[in-house]
Short mmCIF file of C-alpha atoms in Angstrom, two decimals:
data_model
loop_
_atom_site.label_atom_id
_atom_site.label_comp_id
_atom_site.label_asym_id
_atom_site.label_seq_id
_atom_site.Cartn_x
_atom_site.Cartn_y
_atom_site.Cartn_z
CA MET A 25 -1.69 -16.86 40.77
CA ASN A 26 -0.81 -20.18 39.53
CA ILE A 27 0.53 -21.45 35.80
CA ARG A 28 -2.99 -21.31 33.90
CA ASP A 29 -3.53 -17.88 34.71
CA LEU A 30 -0.39 -17.14 33.22
CA GLU A 31 -1.54 -20.21 30.04
CA TYR A 32 -4.74 -17.47 30.06
CA LEU A 33 -2.97 -14.25 29.72
CA VAL A 34 0.10 -15.23 27.26
CA ALA A 35 -3.23 -16.81 25.05
CA LEU A 36 -4.97 -13.41 24.95
CA ALA A 37 -1.83 -11.48 24.20
CA ASP A 38 -1.40 -13.66 21.21
CA GLN A 39 -4.80 -13.31 19.88
CA ARG A 40 -6.39 -10.54 21.26
CA ASN A 41 -9.90 -11.75 21.60
CA PHE A 42 -11.19 -13.11 24.61
CA ARG A 43 -13.30 -15.73 22.77
CA ARG A 44 -10.26 -17.20 20.82
CA ALA A 45 -7.94 -17.19 23.82
CA ALA A 46 -10.55 -19.02 25.68
CA GLU A 47 -11.24 -21.90 22.90
CA ILE A 48 -7.48 -22.06 22.72
CA CYS A 49 -7.30 -22.79 26.40
CA ASN A 50 -10.60 -25.06 26.40
CA VAL A 51 -12.37 -22.91 28.70
CA SER A 52 -15.13 -20.98 29.10
CA GLN A 53 -14.72 -17.23 27.56
CA PRO A 54 -16.44 -16.17 31.46
CA THR A 55 -13.99 -18.46 32.78
CA LEU A 56 -10.80 -16.94 31.59
CA SER A 57 -11.98 -12.84 32.40
CA THR A 58 -12.66 -14.51 35.70
CA GLN A 59 -9.23 -15.62 36.03
CA LEU A 60 -7.72 -12.92 35.05
CA ARG A 61 -9.62 -10.24 36.54
CA LYS A 62 -8.72 -11.93 39.76
CA LEU A 63 -4.51 -12.46 38.47
CA GLU A 64 -5.26 -8.53 38.36
CA ASP A 65 -6.69 -7.88 41.47
CA GLU A 66 -3.41 -9.80 42.62
CA LEU A 67 -0.81 -7.95 40.62
CA GLY A 68 -2.68 -4.08 41.85
CA VAL A 69 -2.74 -3.82 38.34
CA ALA A 70 -4.62 -3.25 34.98
CA LEU A 71 -2.92 -6.18 32.46
CA VAL A 72 -5.21 -5.60 29.64
CA GLU A 73 -7.80 -2.75 27.98
CA ARG A 74 -10.90 -4.27 27.28
CA ILE A 75 -12.06 -2.48 24.62
CA PRO A 76 -15.07 -3.36 22.59
CA ARG A 77 -14.02 -6.00 19.89
CA ASN A 78 -10.33 -5.41 20.55
CA VAL A 79 -8.23 -6.45 23.22
CA THR A 80 -4.82 -4.56 23.98
CA LEU A 81 -2.29 -4.76 26.13
CA THR A 82 -1.18 -1.78 28.84
CA ALA A 83 2.57 -1.31 29.97
CA ALA A 84 2.62 -3.48 32.68
CA GLY A 85 0.45 -6.24 30.82
CA ALA A 86 2.97 -6.10 27.79
CA ASP A 87 5.63 -7.06 31.03
CA VAL A 88 3.72 -8.96 32.43
CA VAL A 89 3.67 -10.95 29.54
CA ALA A 90 7.13 -11.20 28.57
CA ARG A 91 8.03 -12.83 32.29
CA ALA A 92 4.90 -15.11 31.59
CA ARG A 93 6.36 -16.70 28.62
CA ARG A 94 9.52 -17.00 30.18
CA ILE A 95 8.17 -18.92 33.25
CA LEU A 96 6.14 -21.09 30.65
CA ALA A 97 9.23 -21.82 28.40
CA GLU A 98 10.97 -22.57 31.62
CA LEU A 99 8.43 -24.95 33.16
CA ALA A 100 7.79 -26.86 29.52
CA GLU A 101 11.65 -27.66 29.54
CA LEU A 102 12.12 -28.07 33.32
CA LYS A 103 8.84 -31.37 31.94
CA GLN A 104 11.24 -32.51 29.33
CA SER A 105 14.37 -32.44 30.90
CA ALA A 106 12.66 -34.52 33.89
CA SER A 107 11.16 -37.02 31.33
CA ALA A 108 14.27 -37.56 29.42
CA ARG A 109 16.25 -38.36 32.83
CA ARG A 110 13.48 -41.15 33.61
CA GLY A 111 14.07 -42.33 30.54
CA GLY A 112 10.85 -41.56 28.70
CA GLN A 113 10.67 -41.42 25.28
CA ASN A 114 12.02 -37.71 23.66
CA ARG A 115 9.69 -35.46 22.03
CA LEU A 116 10.68 -32.39 19.70
CA ARG A 117 8.10 -30.15 18.66
CA LEU A 118 8.92 -28.53 15.73
CA GLY A 119 7.38 -25.87 13.90
CA VAL A 120 7.37 -24.82 9.89
CA PHE A 121 6.25 -21.70 8.20
CA PRO A 122 2.99 -22.77 5.49
CA THR A 123 5.10 -21.16 1.98
CA LEU A 124 7.83 -24.33 2.56
CA SER A 125 6.37 -27.05 4.99
CA PRO A 126 4.89 -28.90 2.47
CA TYR A 127 7.41 -28.69 -0.14
CA LEU A 128 10.45 -29.96 3.30
CA LEU A 129 8.74 -31.77 5.47
CA PRO A 130 8.25 -35.04 3.13
CA HIS A 131 12.24 -35.01 2.25
CA ILE A 132 13.66 -34.63 5.43
CA ILE A 133 11.09 -36.52 8.57
CA PRO A 134 12.60 -39.92 6.98
CA PRO A 135 16.41 -39.43 7.94
CA ILE A 136 14.99 -37.58 10.75
CA ARG A 137 13.59 -40.63 11.79
CA GLU A 138 16.02 -42.50 10.81
CA ARG A 139 18.83 -41.08 13.20
CA PHE A 140 15.78 -40.77 16.46
CA PRO A 141 13.72 -43.56 16.37
CA GLY A 142 12.84 -43.09 19.86
CA MET A 143 12.05 -39.70 19.81
CA GLU A 144 8.33 -39.07 18.87
CA LEU A 145 8.36 -35.92 16.54
CA LEU A 146 5.01 -33.28 16.85
CA LEU A 147 5.09 -31.50 13.75
CA THR A 148 3.02 -27.49 13.57
CA GLU A 149 2.54 -25.74 10.83
CA GLU A 150 1.87 -21.70 11.39
CA LYS A 151 2.58 -18.41 10.32
CA SER A 152 6.17 -17.31 11.07
CA SER A 153 4.54 -15.11 13.81
CA VAL A 154 2.81 -17.16 15.51
CA LEU A 155 6.24 -19.76 15.41
CA ARG A 156 7.94 -17.38 17.18
CA GLN A 157 5.34 -16.57 20.05
CA GLN A 158 5.00 -20.15 20.91
CA LEU A 159 8.78 -21.53 20.78
CA ALA A 160 9.27 -17.88 22.92
CA SER A 161 6.56 -19.96 25.76
CA GLY A 162 8.13 -23.46 25.40
CA GLN A 163 5.28 -24.41 23.16
CA LEU A 164 7.80 -25.81 20.43
CA ASP A 165 11.04 -27.12 21.42
CA ALA A 166 12.53 -25.31 17.33
CA ALA A 167 11.04 -23.71 14.53
CA ILE A 168 12.29 -23.28 11.11
CA LEU A 169 11.85 -19.59 9.91
CA ALA A 170 13.30 -17.32 7.06
CA ASP A 171 13.67 -14.54 9.11
CA PRO A 172 16.54 -13.75 11.52
CA SER A 173 15.45 -13.77 15.03
CA GLU A 174 16.32 -10.68 17.56
CA ASP A 175 15.65 -12.61 20.66
CA ALA A 176 18.58 -13.04 22.72
CA GLN A 177 17.30 -15.99 24.56
CA GLN A 178 17.55 -17.71 21.21
CA ASP A 179 20.37 -19.62 19.46
CA SER A 180 19.71 -20.02 15.83
CA GLN A 181 21.70 -22.36 12.82
CA HIS A 182 21.80 -21.41 9.14
CA LEU A 183 20.17 -24.27 7.31
CA PHE A 184 19.90 -23.45 3.23
CA ASP A 185 19.75 -20.20 0.66
CA GLU A 186 16.53 -21.09 -1.05
CA PRO A 187 16.24 -19.11 -4.59
CA PHE A 188 13.03 -17.21 -6.02
CA LEU A 189 12.17 -18.68 -9.16
CA LEU A 190 9.65 -16.54 -11.82
CA ALA A 191 6.30 -18.50 -12.70
CA VAL A 192 4.58 -17.01 -15.88
CA PRO A 193 1.54 -18.20 -17.88
CA SER A 194 2.71 -20.83 -20.70
CA GLY A 195 1.34 -17.98 -23.22
CA HIS A 196 3.24 -14.79 -21.89
CA ARG A 197 6.16 -13.32 -23.23
CA LEU A 198 8.65 -14.37 -21.22
CA SER A 199 7.49 -17.96 -20.99
CA ARG A 200 10.11 -18.86 -24.19
CA GLN A 201 12.81 -18.22 -22.22
CA ASP A 202 15.46 -20.03 -20.69
CA PHE A 203 15.86 -17.59 -17.99
CA VAL A 204 15.22 -14.16 -16.85
CA GLU A 205 16.54 -10.89 -16.79
CA PRO A 206 16.00 -8.65 -14.26
CA GLY A 207 14.86 -5.81 -16.16
CA ASP A 208 12.31 -8.06 -18.29
CA LEU A 209 10.28 -7.33 -14.86
CA ARG A 210 10.58 -3.40 -15.15
CA ASP A 211 6.87 -1.96 -14.49
CA GLU A 212 5.20 -5.79 -14.53
CA ARG A 213 2.51 -6.53 -12.02
CA LEU A 214 3.06 -9.70 -9.73
CA MET A 215 0.52 -11.60 -7.86
CA LEU A 216 1.89 -11.97 -3.92
CA LEU A 217 0.40 -13.47 -0.62
CA GLU A 218 -1.99 -11.85 1.76
CA GLU A 219 -0.51 -10.14 4.87
CA GLY A 220 1.53 -12.63 7.46
CA HIS A 221 3.26 -14.51 5.17
CA CYS A 222 6.87 -14.20 5.64
CA LEU A 223 7.26 -14.44 1.66
CA ARG A 224 4.79 -11.45 0.65
CA ASP A 225 8.05 -9.35 2.62
CA GLN A 226 10.71 -11.15 0.54
CA ALA A 227 8.85 -10.95 -2.86
CA LEU A 228 8.32 -7.48 -2.02
CA GLU A 229 11.79 -6.60 -1.78
CA ALA A 230 12.30 -8.64 -4.67
CA SER A 231 9.60 -6.91 -7.31
CA ARG A 232 11.19 -3.45 -5.69
CA GLN A 233 14.78 -4.40 -6.74
CA VAL A 234 13.42 -5.36 -10.42
CA GLY A 235 11.49 -2.10 -10.42
CA ALA A 236 8.23 -4.18 -10.88
CA ARG A 237 5.01 -3.74 -8.89
CA GLU A 238 1.90 -6.05 -6.99
CA GLU A 239 -0.94 -6.76 -8.46
CA THR A 240 -3.37 -4.96 -6.24
CA THR A 241 -6.46 -6.68 -6.68
CA PHE A 242 -5.62 -9.74 -5.80
CA ARG A 243 -3.79 -11.52 -2.77
CA ALA A 244 -3.15 -15.15 -2.33
CA THR A 245 -3.60 -17.23 0.99
CA SER A 246 -1.68 -20.05 -0.33
CA LEU A 247 1.31 -20.70 -2.43
CA GLU A 248 -1.07 -23.47 -4.27
CA THR A 249 -3.93 -20.46 -4.77
CA LEU A 250 -1.08 -18.33 -6.30
CA ARG A 251 0.43 -21.37 -8.73
CA GLN A 252 -2.79 -22.25 -9.93
CA MET A 253 -3.62 -18.23 -11.12
CA VAL A 254 -0.69 -18.86 -13.06
CA ALA A 255 -1.18 -21.51 -14.63
CA ALA A 256 -5.06 -19.68 -15.35
CA GLY A 257 -3.12 -16.94 -16.75
CA VAL A 258 -4.07 -14.42 -14.65
CA GLY A 259 -0.60 -12.95 -13.84
CA MET A 260 2.93 -14.02 -13.06
CA THR A 261 4.28 -14.75 -9.41
CA PHE A 262 7.59 -15.65 -7.60
CA LEU A 263 8.05 -19.21 -5.98
CA PRO A 264 10.26 -20.80 -3.50
CA ALA A 265 12.97 -22.97 -5.58
CA LEU A 266 11.63 -26.00 -3.45
CA ALA A 267 8.35 -25.74 -4.30
CA CYS A 268 9.12 -26.14 -7.69
CA LEU A 269 10.21 -29.65 -7.62
CA PRO A 270 8.56 -32.38 -10.00
CA ALA A 271 7.74 -34.67 -7.21
CA ALA A 272 5.47 -31.14 -5.61
CA LEU A 273 3.53 -30.24 -8.68
CA ASP A 274 3.18 -30.74 -12.51
CA PHE A 275 4.24 -27.90 -14.99
CA ARG A 276 0.62 -27.80 -17.00
CA GLY A 277 0.00 -23.90 -17.84
CA TYR A 278 3.02 -22.19 -16.37
CA SER A 279 6.63 -22.29 -16.52
CA VAL A 280 9.35 -21.71 -13.85
CA LEU A 281 12.53 -19.52 -14.88
CA PRO A 282 15.30 -18.90 -13.14
CA PHE A 283 16.79 -15.05 -12.77
CA HIS A 284 19.78 -14.61 -14.69
CA ARG A 285 22.67 -12.44 -13.45
CA ALA A 286 20.82 -11.99 -10.21
CA SER A 287 20.07 -13.69 -7.32
CA PHE A 288 16.52 -13.69 -5.51
CA GLN A 289 16.42 -15.67 -1.71
CA ARG A 290 15.61 -16.60 1.03
CA SER A 291 17.79 -17.64 3.83
CA VAL A 292 16.45 -20.83 6.35
CA ALA A 293 17.44 -21.49 9.52
CA ILE A 294 16.26 -23.20 12.42
CA HIS A 295 15.85 -21.45 15.98
CA TRP A 296 15.81 -22.46 19.14
CA ARG A 297 15.70 -21.20 23.07
CA ARG A 298 19.43 -21.71 24.43
CA THR A 299 18.18 -23.01 28.01
CA SER A 300 16.10 -26.24 26.01
CA PRO A 301 16.71 -29.88 27.24
CA MET A 302 16.57 -30.63 23.35
CA VAL A 303 19.74 -28.28 22.18
CA ASP A 304 22.16 -31.19 20.64
CA ALA A 305 19.42 -33.17 18.96
CA ILE A 306 17.97 -30.07 17.26
CA ALA A 307 21.27 -28.99 16.00
CA GLU A 308 21.75 -32.44 14.69
CA CYS A 309 18.50 -32.00 12.87
CA GLY A 310 19.75 -29.21 11.69
CA GLN A 311 22.61 -30.80 9.97
CA ILE A 312 20.11 -33.63 8.65
CA ILE A 313 18.10 -31.07 7.06
CA ALA A 314 21.06 -28.89 5.41
CA ALA A 315 22.52 -31.92 4.21
CA GLU A 316 19.38 -32.86 1.98
CA ILE A 317 18.74 -29.31 -0.08
CA PRO A 318 21.81 -29.24 -1.95
CA SER A 319 20.49 -32.63 -3.55
CA LEU A 320 16.75 -31.86 -3.35
CA LEU A 321 17.59 -28.18 -5.16
CA GLY A 322 19.99 -30.04 -7.75
CA ARG A 323 17.03 -32.40 -9.01
CA GLY A 324 14.76 -29.55 -9.10
CA ARG A 325 17.16 -27.60 -11.55
CA GLN A 326 17.72 -30.90 -13.76
CA ALA A 327 14.18 -31.64 -14.16
CA ARG A 328 12.96 -27.79 -15.11
CA PHE A 329 15.95 -27.55 -17.60
CA ALA A 330 17.27 -30.52 -19.08
#
């Protein structure tokens, strides 16, 4: 057994597909399959069920994958700690989910680099489920997420609460209002993101609270697609406030409205492994991010409603 075999197994568990797992590990599919067979022989148990066009972990496989993630995370931290002790350049690998990263990163990266001029900052944009896997396996040092972690091996620091705004086409009956009441959306249909985005679940919950329903004939792959569909007059949607900053867009073809007497928002936090040697730097980065948000959100409100 070697570390590479554990990396193959974790990649297969994440991808549930031999071809994609082999591509991620930069090996051929036969090599990955052969090494996993050898790992199974060594452990004396089947780790995966090899069903055509589908891969399922056995109960033993799920246990081994969980242990493999911890081993790989410890190994990554060992290397990182050793590098820091011998005076090497610090490196922080930070993950951010895609409905936040393009609207947040341009504002927070400069002050973080100013505070840590010798630190190499490596950024990853992925859906929240992938970021959680990468954080647990040691591929990331920290991840910014909008839903709570249930991993007992991780800690988190709350960064900010981001309100949702309602985006409506310019000709819509609500576009002439300064704000929207929750009752205004009863029986309306809202366009949402596709499955896998944490924002979809949050928007669905907000829709249920106001009595709205999902527009089932269309699901977007990104916030920008939703924005363009609203501007084209196709329908309405929820947008997080940072995605409505003047620097991020213009408002031709649609309006964004705050909610009156209601609060729909997502809670954003930075997460890290408790054993990480980067804990102090991660926590300080969190403080920098939290300090930037009030002025950003205030700037957006002034621009939209002045």
